[in-house]
């Protein structure tokens, strides 16, 4: 207990070989305020409170700590971790500048002036212009005081506002979420802690700033104080009721505020957010815009500007990072500058580390080069075994993945060396190698539901098959039919095997589509339709319910009949001999029905439906 | 009242088409007790008629006083409570229902509902018929799980309850259930029998039937007695005195399927396949069972097909009918059949006409 082994970071720095794939340490650590001054304050504050724990936490051995260690064991652990982090700097004997500051570079290199921003000049200009206008605008105008910034994480939404505020010399009022009382705490602690939901707190806050805006004296005709309100942290709501409350609250704010207010909304990746039933950022966005807020959308930061920033940081840190490493980091960050800086700092910790990053990128490039000769599995194995240690997980939208499958891009040169191939295939079974990752990988990146993927493939694949190739159409459709059987079979089996069967079904569907479509239609623009199957099923269900209900109303004859008999025999003849043949019935004949039933507007799946018209390019 | 119901034989004595089966059934129940029964045969052959007549034979007129209710069953599955609404027809002595209407929750229905019903053993002072009869329709549409739980229920409650199962194809009922029942095969009536029935009805209704009229309807009905009577009544409504060449209007969905078959035979391409899919959707929306669509489509295609191909096409139709049963989205399999047909047919055309 006394001698604490160096815990996380050290082990990962020494045992680089096994932990190369983990990008965890830097990212996880990012939340802990590891800067030295903050830590010592923290300890001082906590140390005074809880005396009895002193021994135990001291026993844990804060070796390097100068002040008497006294804190809650949990806090000690927290300190330990943050200390580890700083210790890591020391142990590695990095250049002096790092040791001195012990600060996250993300904090250290927060843009302080407009020039330092990595965001596109024009966007910054837009935001600045808006803010200037608002700050100059006369107080009495109602509405139009709100700006909504949208964009992915780490594209510099807040940073832009802060930098502009500093530039204009305006005060920035932020809503910092108060430390919450946990529900469990509220339940168990007999202390006077009261549970207030985040949403409630936010409402209170909004109420306050609205009042403040009213109070803010217009009488002081002298130079009025420049104030910008920044709302960065909108509470997460679940369920319609809570969302409606939040919406009401925000709408009220937008309509009544008389201080320039900036709301920054983070766009989550669609596929990431759809499984958790969280609030929909897009709903919120349209709501805010509906209420009269001005919107500026931020794009992901370009690779070049990330690189520029990284180079600048390296220069200031006197750290000599190879160009290729920076490039790699910039690309894999996916436009998230915060992540890029974090990765850079992580690499700068250990000079050995970046060599591995480069090695990975080299294998990647290598595998790309010799693709036509090597079977794809092998290159897949390589790239999956050594994922880029600094990258974010790549995600594809479902439509991107579908596009890949449907367009079915393959190498054109067929210089397959048949003699070398240990298992020569028949001519008609042979296909050129794919110009993409392995289908399973694409599927996992797109993480859509398997059912959805097969339905989409089924709906759209026929468009992509050459008009002469009916055989191909059969192969494709028969694979989809197999996939359907697999999916159905998996419904009742145990959880794990269900998962497996689902994966297999997805693989069968995707590969079937790729394999079967041997004669791809000449490429052109296609619209991906949403499966009509969903509509059909829904109206089938409602029709069936109706028929079953009617079975009750009409004469006793039908009651005992089978559903299929009613549909195939009684109903078609009902016009003439039905119990209600006197009144003109809107016939439900297949011919007559046309669109009328289908038009019933059935959103089978709202989240995907709106993307029906997503045109996909060849990708 | 539809003629189908009006002229349904109410007792086993009056059954004309399957009089042999009816006699045997009467002998069976005269021995106080009867085993579980499984009636199977094509639709419109008289299974339900026999069942109703049998129940009347067992319990007398009391079984005819049926009431209909839409009962909601609350079923506790352990993690949550399901509510299943199911229509049923019941008298003091029997209950009739259609568990497959509950869709994929059918196994709960079979397990719980039947269990509950079987527990409520009717009390008869004379101790005469101390069991209830439970009529289950469309047993072949039940999922495999439901059929398994049906088997268990049958064994457990056989003392208090007799099951009469009714289905079109016994091959879709598990062996376990089949072996616990007395299987009664109900054939489709022959065309002559249908003609007899139609003439009987015509006489009762005081209608003049032109020569060959009943035979034509019988031929059109495809040996389905219910359909024949419905057609007959339709003809009557359309036009009475019958003209000599009058025929019943074709069923619209069947006509639609034959249009589809024409589509398929005229062009074989992915584009046409897509068009066919839209037509299938139309049919499915109107609740036409996919099995019927496939069957009718096959019949239509076979009509116009070269003899060499018939065997292969039938094979594939059977293949995809099976797949349809295994899978859950019928359209995938229907379409696969059409695609396969197109592929075979196109190859054939190219081979024979160049």
Coordinates of C-alpha atoms in Angstrom, one line a residue, chain A residues 37-574:
Chain A
X37 CA -3.0 25.7 -9.2
X38 CA -6.5 24.3 -9.5
X39 CA -5.4 21.1 -7.8
X40 CA -3.9 22.7 -4.8
X41 CA -6.9 24.8 -4.2
X42 CA -9.0 21.8 -4.4
X43 CA -6.9 20.0 -1.9
X44 CA -6.9 23.0 0.5
X45 CA -10.6 23.3 0.3
X46 CA -11.2 19.6 0.9
X47 CA -8.5 19.2 3.4
X48 CA -10.2 21.4 5.9
X49 CA -13.4 19.5 5.9
X50 CA -12.7 15.9 6.6
X51 CA -10.1 15.3 9.2
X52 CA -10.7 11.7 10.2
X53 CA -9.7 10.3 6.8
X54 CA -6.4 11.9 7.0
X55 CA -4.4 8.8 8.0
X56 CA -5.8 6.6 5.4
X57 CA -5.2 8.9 2.6
X58 CA -1.8 9.8 3.9
X59 CA -1.0 6.1 3.9
X60 CA -1.7 6.1 0.3
X61 CA 1.4 7.9 -0.1
X62 CA 1.4 11.2 -1.7
X63 CA 5.1 11.1 -2.1
X64 CA 5.7 14.3 -3.8
X65 CA 3.1 16.4 -2.1
X66 CA 4.5 19.2 -0.1
X67 CA 1.5 20.1 1.9
X68 CA -0.1 17.7 4.4
X69 CA -2.3 15.4 2.5
X70 CA -5.7 15.4 3.8
X71 CA -8.7 14.5 1.8
X72 CA -11.4 12.1 1.2
X73 CA -10.2 8.9 -0.1
X74 CA -12.1 9.4 -3.3
X75 CA -10.6 12.8 -3.7
X76 CA -7.2 11.3 -3.0
X77 CA -7.7 9.0 -5.8
X78 CA -8.6 11.8 -8.0
X79 CA -5.5 13.6 -7.0
X80 CA -3.5 10.6 -7.5
X81 CA -4.7 10.3 -11.1
X82 CA -4.1 13.9 -11.9
X83 CA -0.7 13.7 -10.2
X84 CA 0.1 10.7 -12.2
X85 CA -0.5 12.7 -15.2
X86 CA 1.9 15.4 -14.1
X87 CA 4.3 12.8 -12.8
X88 CA 4.3 11.4 -16.2
X89 CA 5.7 14.6 -17.5
X90 CA 8.4 14.6 -15.0
X91 CA 9.4 11.0 -15.3
X92 CA 9.8 11.2 -19.0
X93 CA 12.2 14.1 -18.6
X94 CA 10.5 16.2 -21.1
X95 CA 11.7 19.6 -22.1
X96 CA 11.5 22.1 -19.3
X97 CA 8.6 24.1 -20.6
X98 CA 6.2 21.3 -20.0
X99 CA 7.3 20.6 -16.5
X100 CA 7.0 24.2 -15.6
X101 CA 3.5 24.7 -16.7
X102 CA 1.9 21.3 -16.1
X103 CA -1.0 22.4 -18.1
X104 CA -3.1 20.9 -20.7
X105 CA -2.2 22.3 -24.0
X106 CA -5.9 22.7 -24.8
X107 CA -6.2 25.2 -22.0
X108 CA -2.8 26.7 -22.6
X109 CA -3.4 27.4 -26.2
X110 CA -6.9 28.5 -26.0
X111 CA -7.2 31.1 -28.7
X112 CA -7.0 34.6 -27.1
X113 CA -7.3 36.6 -30.2
X114 CA -9.1 36.4 -33.4
X115 CA -6.0 35.6 -35.3
X116 CA -5.4 32.5 -33.3
X117 CA -8.7 30.9 -34.1
X118 CA -8.6 27.9 -36.3
X119 CA -12.2 28.6 -37.5
X120 CA -12.7 29.8 -41.0
X121 CA -12.2 33.6 -41.2
X122 CA -15.6 34.1 -42.8
X123 CA -17.5 32.4 -40.0
X124 CA -15.6 34.4 -37.4
X125 CA -16.4 37.5 -39.3
X126 CA -20.1 36.6 -39.4
X127 CA -20.3 36.0 -35.7
X128 CA -18.4 39.1 -35.0
X129 CA -20.5 41.2 -37.2
X130 CA -23.6 39.9 -35.6
X131 CA -22.4 40.5 -32.2
X132 CA -21.2 44.0 -33.0
X133 CA -24.6 44.9 -34.5
X134 CA -26.4 43.6 -31.5
X135 CA -24.2 45.4 -29.1
X136 CA -24.7 48.6 -30.9
X137 CA -28.4 48.1 -31.4
X138 CA -30.9 50.1 -29.5
X139 CA -32.2 48.5 -26.4
X140 CA -35.9 48.7 -27.2
X141 CA -35.9 46.3 -30.2
X142 CA -37.7 43.1 -29.3
X143 CA -36.5 39.8 -30.6
X144 CA -33.6 38.9 -32.8
X145 CA -31.2 39.0 -30.0
X146 CA -30.3 35.4 -30.1
X147 CA -27.6 33.6 -32.1
X148 CA -27.5 29.9 -32.4
X149 CA -24.1 28.3 -33.2
X150 CA -24.2 24.8 -34.4
X151 CA -21.5 22.3 -35.3
X152 CA -19.6 19.2 -34.3
X153 CA -17.7 19.0 -31.1
X154 CA -14.4 20.8 -31.0
X155 CA -14.8 23.1 -34.0
X156 CA -14.4 26.1 -31.8
X157 CA -17.9 27.4 -31.2
X158 CA -17.3 28.6 -27.7
X159 CA -13.8 29.6 -28.4
X160 CA -14.9 31.9 -31.2
X161 CA -17.4 33.6 -29.0
X162 CA -14.9 34.0 -26.2
X163 CA -12.3 35.4 -28.5
X164 CA -14.7 37.8 -30.1
X165 CA -15.9 38.9 -26.7
X166 CA -12.4 39.6 -25.6
X167 CA -11.8 41.5 -28.8
X168 CA -14.8 43.7 -28.5
X169 CA -14.2 44.2 -24.8
X170 CA -17.5 42.8 -23.8
X171 CA -18.3 40.9 -20.7
X172 CA -19.2 37.3 -21.2
X173 CA -21.8 35.9 -18.9
X174 CA -21.9 32.1 -19.0
X175 CA -24.2 29.7 -17.5
X176 CA -22.0 27.3 -15.7
X177 CA -23.9 24.3 -14.5
X178 CA -24.0 24.2 -10.8
X179 CA -22.7 21.1 -9.1
X180 CA -25.6 18.9 -9.1
X181 CA -27.1 17.0 -6.2
X182 CA -27.4 13.5 -7.4
X183 CA -30.8 11.9 -7.1
X184 CA -29.3 9.1 -5.1
X185 CA -27.8 11.6 -2.7
X186 CA -31.1 13.3 -2.4
X187 CA -32.7 10.0 -1.5
X188 CA -30.2 8.7 1.0
X189 CA -28.5 11.7 2.5
X190 CA -30.4 13.1 5.4
X191 CA -28.6 16.4 5.0
X192 CA -30.5 19.3 3.7
X193 CA -29.5 18.6 0.1
X194 CA -32.4 19.3 -2.2
X195 CA -32.6 17.7 -5.5
X196 CA -33.1 20.1 -8.3
X197 CA -33.3 18.8 -11.8
X198 CA -30.9 20.3 -14.3
X199 CA -33.8 21.4 -16.3
X200 CA -35.3 23.3 -13.4
X201 CA -32.0 25.0 -12.7
X202 CA -31.7 26.0 -16.2
X203 CA -35.2 27.4 -16.2
X204 CA -34.4 29.4 -13.1
X205 CA -31.3 30.7 -14.8
X206 CA -33.2 31.7 -17.9
X207 CA -35.8 33.4 -15.7
X208 CA -33.1 35.3 -14.0
X209 CA -31.4 36.6 -17.1
X210 CA -34.7 37.6 -18.5
X211 CA -35.4 39.7 -15.5
X212 CA -31.9 41.0 -15.6
X213 CA -32.4 42.2 -19.1
X214 CA -35.5 44.1 -18.0
X215 CA -33.7 45.6 -15.1
X216 CA -30.7 46.5 -17.0
X217 CA -31.0 50.2 -16.8
X218 CA -31.6 51.9 -20.1
X219 CA -31.4 55.2 -18.2
X220 CA -27.6 55.1 -17.9
X221 CA -27.1 56.8 -21.1
X222 CA -23.4 56.8 -20.8
X223 CA -21.5 54.1 -22.3
X224 CA -23.4 51.0 -21.5
X225 CA -21.7 47.9 -20.4
X226 CA -21.3 45.4 -23.2
X227 CA -22.6 42.1 -22.1
X228 CA -22.9 38.9 -24.1
X229 CA -24.7 35.9 -22.6
X230 CA -23.3 32.5 -23.7
X231 CA -25.3 29.4 -23.1
X232 CA -23.1 26.5 -23.7
X233 CA -24.7 23.8 -21.8
X234 CA -28.3 23.1 -22.5
X235 CA -29.7 20.5 -20.2
X236 CA -30.3 17.1 -21.6
X237 CA -34.0 16.3 -21.7
X238 CA -35.6 13.0 -22.2
X239 CA -39.1 12.5 -23.2
X240 CA -41.5 14.9 -24.8
X241 CA -42.8 16.6 -21.7
X242 CA -39.3 17.7 -20.6
X243 CA -38.4 18.7 -24.1
X244 CA -41.5 20.8 -24.4
X245 CA -40.6 22.5 -21.1
X246 CA -37.1 23.2 -22.4
X247 CA -38.5 24.5 -25.6
X248 CA -40.9 26.8 -23.9
X249 CA -38.2 28.1 -21.7
X250 CA -35.8 28.8 -24.6
X251 CA -38.5 30.3 -26.8
X252 CA -39.4 32.7 -24.0
X253 CA -35.8 33.6 -23.6
X254 CA -35.3 34.3 -27.3
X255 CA -38.4 36.4 -27.5
X256 CA -37.8 38.5 -24.5
X257 CA -34.1 38.9 -24.1
X258 CA -32.6 42.2 -24.8
X259 CA -29.0 41.2 -24.4
X260 CA -27.1 39.5 -27.1
X261 CA -27.4 35.8 -26.3
X262 CA -25.4 33.1 -28.0
X263 CA -26.6 29.5 -27.7
X264 CA -24.1 27.0 -28.8
X265 CA -25.5 23.6 -29.8
X266 CA -23.3 20.6 -30.4
X267 CA -24.3 18.5 -33.3
X268 CA -23.8 14.9 -32.4
X269 CA -23.1 12.5 -35.1
X270 CA -26.4 11.2 -36.2
X271 CA -25.7 7.6 -35.8
X272 CA -24.2 8.2 -32.4
X273 CA -27.2 9.9 -31.0
X274 CA -30.0 7.8 -32.5
X275 CA -29.7 4.9 -30.2
X276 CA -29.9 6.8 -27.0
X277 CA -33.2 8.3 -26.8
X278 CA -31.8 11.7 -26.0
X279 CA -33.0 15.0 -27.1
X280 CA -32.7 15.6 -30.7
X281 CA -30.4 18.5 -31.4
X282 CA -32.0 19.1 -34.7
X283 CA -35.4 19.4 -33.2
X284 CA -34.0 21.9 -30.8
X285 CA -32.3 23.8 -33.5
X286 CA -35.4 24.2 -35.6
X287 CA -37.3 25.2 -32.6
X288 CA -34.8 27.9 -31.8
X289 CA -34.8 29.1 -35.3
X290 CA -38.6 29.1 -35.3
X291 CA -38.5 31.3 -32.3
X292 CA -36.5 33.9 -34.3
X293 CA -32.9 33.1 -33.5
X294 CA -30.2 33.7 -36.0
X295 CA -28.2 30.7 -36.9
X296 CA -24.6 30.2 -37.9
X297 CA -23.4 26.7 -38.6
X298 CA -19.8 25.9 -38.0
X299 CA -18.1 23.3 -40.2
X300 CA -15.4 20.9 -39.0
X301 CA -12.0 22.6 -39.0
X302 CA -10.1 21.8 -42.1
X303 CA -7.1 19.6 -41.9
X304 CA -4.8 22.4 -43.0
X305 CA -5.8 24.8 -40.3
X306 CA -5.5 22.1 -37.6
X307 CA -2.0 21.4 -38.9
X308 CA -1.1 25.0 -38.8
X309 CA -2.2 25.2 -35.2
X310 CA -0.3 22.1 -34.3
X311 CA 2.8 23.4 -35.9
X312 CA 2.5 26.6 -33.9
X313 CA 2.1 24.7 -30.7
X314 CA 5.0 22.6 -31.4
X315 CA 7.1 25.6 -32.1
X316 CA 6.1 27.2 -28.9
X317 CA 6.7 24.0 -26.9
X318 CA 10.1 23.6 -28.6
X319 CA 9.1 20.2 -29.6
X320 CA 10.2 18.9 -32.9
X321 CA 7.4 16.8 -34.2
X322 CA 7.8 15.3 -37.6
X323 CA 5.6 16.7 -40.3
X324 CA 4.0 13.4 -41.0
X325 CA 2.9 12.9 -37.5
X326 CA 1.1 16.2 -37.4
X327 CA -0.5 15.4 -40.6
X328 CA -1.7 12.1 -39.3
X329 CA -3.1 13.6 -36.2
X330 CA -4.8 16.3 -38.1
X331 CA -6.5 13.9 -40.4
X332 CA -7.6 11.5 -37.8
X333 CA -9.1 14.1 -35.6
X334 CA -11.9 14.5 -38.0
X335 CA -12.1 18.3 -37.7
X336 CA -12.1 18.3 -34.0
X337 CA -9.3 20.7 -33.0
X338 CA -9.6 20.0 -29.3
X339 CA -9.0 16.4 -30.0
X340 CA -6.1 17.1 -32.2
X341 CA -4.3 19.2 -29.6
X342 CA -4.9 16.6 -27.0
X343 CA -3.5 13.9 -29.2
X344 CA -0.5 16.0 -29.9
X345 CA 0.2 16.5 -26.3
X346 CA -0.2 12.8 -25.7
X347 CA 2.4 12.0 -28.4
X348 CA 4.8 14.6 -27.1
X349 CA 4.9 12.8 -23.8
X350 CA 6.8 9.9 -25.2
X351 CA 9.1 10.3 -28.1
X352 CA 8.7 6.6 -28.8
X353 CA 5.1 6.9 -29.3
X354 CA 4.9 8.8 -32.5
X355 CA 7.0 6.2 -34.1
X356 CA 4.2 3.7 -33.6
X357 CA 1.8 6.2 -35.1
X358 CA 3.9 6.5 -38.1
X359 CA 4.3 2.8 -38.4
X360 CA 0.6 2.4 -38.4
X361 CA 0.1 5.0 -41.1
X362 CA 2.8 3.4 -43.0
X363 CA 1.1 0.0 -42.9
X364 CA -2.0 1.7 -44.0
X365 CA -0.5 3.3 -46.9
X366 CA 1.3 0.1 -47.7
X367 CA -1.9 -1.9 -47.7
X368 CA -3.5 0.5 -50.0
X369 CA -0.7 0.2 -52.5
X370 CA -0.7 -3.5 -52.9
X371 CA -4.4 -4.0 -52.8
X372 CA -5.0 -5.7 -56.0
X373 CA -2.7 -8.6 -55.3
X374 CA -3.4 -9.2 -51.7
X375 CA -6.7 -10.7 -50.7
X376 CA -8.7 -8.1 -48.9
X377 CA -8.9 -10.0 -45.7
X378 CA -5.3 -9.7 -45.0
X379 CA -5.2 -5.9 -45.4
X380 CA -8.3 -5.8 -43.3
X381 CA -6.5 -7.8 -40.6
X382 CA -3.6 -5.4 -40.6
X383 CA -5.6 -2.2 -40.4
X384 CA -7.9 -3.6 -37.8
X385 CA -5.1 -5.0 -35.6
X386 CA -3.3 -1.7 -35.6
X387 CA -5.9 1.0 -35.6
X388 CA -4.5 4.5 -35.6
X389 CA -3.8 5.1 -32.0
X390 CA -4.6 8.7 -32.1
X391 CA -7.7 8.7 -34.3
X392 CA -11.3 9.2 -33.4
X393 CA -13.5 6.3 -34.4
X394 CA -14.5 6.9 -37.9
X395 CA -18.2 6.9 -38.4
X396 CA -20.1 6.7 -41.6
X397 CA -23.6 7.8 -42.1
X398 CA -26.0 5.0 -43.0
X399 CA -26.5 6.5 -46.3
X400 CA -22.8 6.7 -47.0
X401 CA -22.5 3.0 -46.3
X402 CA -25.5 2.1 -48.4
X403 CA -24.0 4.1 -51.2
X404 CA -20.8 2.1 -51.0
X405 CA -22.7 -1.1 -51.2
X406 CA -25.1 -0.1 -53.9
X407 CA -22.5 1.5 -56.2
X408 CA -20.3 -1.5 -55.8
X409 CA -17.1 0.1 -56.9
X410 CA -14.4 -2.3 -57.9
X411 CA -11.0 -2.3 -59.4
X412 CA -11.1 -2.2 -63.1
X413 CA -7.9 -3.9 -64.0
X414 CA -8.5 -7.6 -63.9
X415 CA -4.9 -8.8 -63.8
X416 CA -5.7 -11.4 -61.4
X417 CA -3.1 -14.0 -61.4
X418 CA -5.0 -17.2 -61.6
X419 CA -2.1 -19.4 -61.2
X420 CA -1.1 -17.9 -57.9
X421 CA -4.6 -18.2 -56.6
X422 CA -4.8 -21.4 -54.6
X423 CA -8.5 -21.7 -55.1
X424 CA -9.3 -20.8 -58.6
X425 CA -12.9 -19.8 -59.0
X426 CA -15.1 -20.3 -62.0
X427 CA -15.2 -17.4 -64.4
X428 CA -18.7 -16.3 -63.5
X429 CA -18.1 -16.4 -59.8
X430 CA -15.0 -14.2 -60.0
X431 CA -15.2 -10.6 -59.1
X432 CA -12.7 -7.8 -59.1
X433 CA -11.6 -6.7 -55.7
X434 CA -13.6 -4.1 -53.9
X435 CA -12.5 -0.5 -53.8
X436 CA -13.5 -0.1 -50.2
X437 CA -13.1 -1.6 -46.8
X438 CA -14.5 -5.0 -46.0
X439 CA -18.3 -4.8 -45.9
X440 CA -18.4 -5.8 -42.3
X441 CA -16.2 -3.0 -41.3
X442 CA -18.4 -0.5 -43.2
X443 CA -21.4 -1.9 -41.5
X444 CA -19.9 -1.6 -38.1
X445 CA -18.9 2.0 -38.8
X446 CA -22.4 2.9 -40.0
X447 CA -23.9 1.2 -37.0
X448 CA -27.4 1.1 -38.3
X449 CA -29.9 -1.6 -37.3
X450 CA -29.5 -4.6 -39.5
X451 CA -33.2 -4.7 -40.4
X452 CA -32.9 -1.1 -41.6
X453 CA -29.9 -1.8 -43.7
X454 CA -31.5 -4.8 -45.4
X455 CA -34.7 -2.9 -46.0
X456 CA -32.8 0.0 -47.6
X457 CA -30.8 -2.3 -49.7
X458 CA -33.8 -4.2 -50.8
X459 CA -35.6 -1.0 -51.7
X460 CA -32.8 0.5 -53.7
X461 CA -30.7 -2.2 -55.1
X462 CA -32.7 -2.8 -58.3
X463 CA -31.9 0.7 -59.5
X464 CA -28.3 -0.1 -59.5
X465 CA -28.5 -3.3 -61.6
X466 CA -28.0 -3.2 -65.3
X467 CA -31.2 -3.5 -67.1
X468 CA -30.2 -6.6 -69.0
X469 CA -29.0 -8.5 -66.0
X470 CA -32.0 -10.3 -64.5
X471 CA -29.8 -13.1 -63.3
X472 CA -27.9 -10.6 -61.1
X473 CA -31.2 -9.3 -59.8
X474 CA -32.1 -12.8 -58.8
X475 CA -28.8 -13.4 -57.1
X476 CA -29.1 -10.2 -55.1
X477 CA -32.7 -10.7 -54.1
X478 CA -32.1 -14.3 -53.1
X479 CA -29.3 -13.2 -50.8
X480 CA -31.6 -10.7 -49.3
X481 CA -34.2 -13.4 -48.9
X482 CA -31.6 -15.4 -47.0
X483 CA -30.8 -12.5 -44.9
X484 CA -34.4 -12.1 -44.0
X485 CA -34.6 -15.7 -42.9
X486 CA -31.5 -15.3 -40.7
X487 CA -32.9 -12.2 -39.1
X488 CA -36.2 -13.8 -38.4
X489 CA -34.6 -16.9 -37.0
X490 CA -32.6 -14.8 -34.6
X491 CA -35.6 -13.3 -33.1
X492 CA -36.2 -15.8 -30.4
X493 CA -32.8 -17.2 -29.6
X494 CA -30.7 -16.0 -26.7
X495 CA -29.3 -12.6 -26.7
X496 CA -25.7 -13.4 -27.7
X497 CA -26.5 -15.6 -30.5
X498 CA -29.1 -13.2 -31.7
X499 CA -26.4 -10.6 -32.0
X500 CA -24.3 -13.1 -33.9
X501 CA -27.1 -14.0 -36.3
X502 CA -27.8 -10.4 -36.8
X503 CA -24.3 -9.7 -37.8
X504 CA -24.3 -12.6 -40.1
X505 CA -27.5 -11.5 -41.7
X506 CA -26.0 -8.1 -42.3
X507 CA -23.0 -9.6 -43.8
X508 CA -25.0 -11.8 -46.0
X509 CA -27.1 -8.9 -47.2
X510 CA -24.2 -6.6 -47.9
X511 CA -22.0 -9.1 -49.5
X512 CA -24.9 -10.6 -51.4
X513 CA -25.6 -7.2 -52.9
X514 CA -22.0 -6.7 -53.7
X515 CA -21.4 -10.1 -55.2
X516 CA -24.7 -10.4 -57.0
X517 CA -24.5 -7.1 -58.7
X518 CA -21.9 -8.2 -61.3
X519 CA -23.1 -5.8 -64.0
X520 CA -23.4 -2.5 -62.3
X521 CA -25.6 -0.1 -64.1
X522 CA -23.7 2.9 -65.5
X523 CA -23.2 5.3 -62.7
X524 CA -25.5 8.2 -62.4
X525 CA -27.2 10.2 -59.7
X526 CA -29.5 8.1 -57.7
X527 CA -31.9 9.0 -55.0
X528 CA -32.0 6.7 -52.1
X529 CA -35.6 5.9 -51.3
X530 CA -36.8 5.0 -47.9
X531 CA -38.2 1.5 -48.0
X532 CA -41.8 1.5 -49.1
X533 CA -42.0 -1.7 -47.2
X534 CA -42.4 0.2 -44.0
X535 CA -45.4 2.1 -45.3
X536 CA -46.8 -1.1 -46.7
X537 CA -46.5 -2.9 -43.4
X538 CA -48.0 -0.1 -41.5
X539 CA -51.0 0.2 -43.7
X540 CA -51.3 -3.5 -43.8
X541 CA -51.6 -3.6 -40.1
X542 CA -54.2 -0.8 -40.0
X543 CA -56.2 -2.5 -42.7
X544 CA -56.1 -5.8 -40.9
X545 CA -57.3 -4.2 -37.7
X546 CA -60.1 -2.6 -39.6
X547 CA -61.1 -5.8 -41.2
X548 CA -61.0 -7.6 -37.9
X549 CA -63.1 -4.9 -36.4
X550 CA -65.6 -4.9 -39.2
X551 CA -65.9 -8.6 -38.7
X552 CA -67.7 -7.8 -35.6
X553 CA -70.1 -5.3 -37.0
X554 CA -71.2 -7.3 -40.0
X555 CA -73.4 -10.3 -39.9
X556 CA -72.6 -13.3 -37.8
X557 CA -71.4 -15.1 -40.8
X558 CA -67.9 -13.6 -40.9
X559 CA -67.2 -13.8 -37.3
X560 CA -66.2 -17.4 -37.3
X561 CA -64.3 -17.1 -40.5
X562 CA -60.6 -17.1 -41.0
X563 CA -59.0 -13.8 -41.7
X564 CA -57.6 -15.0 -45.0
X565 CA -61.0 -16.2 -46.2
X566 CA -62.6 -12.9 -45.4
X567 CA -60.0 -11.0 -47.3
X568 CA -59.8 -13.3 -50.3
X569 CA -63.4 -14.3 -50.7
X570 CA -65.9 -12.3 -48.7
X571 CA -64.5 -8.8 -49.2
X572 CA -64.1 -8.9 -53.0
X573 CA -67.7 -10.0 -53.4
X574 CA -69.0 -7.8 -50.6

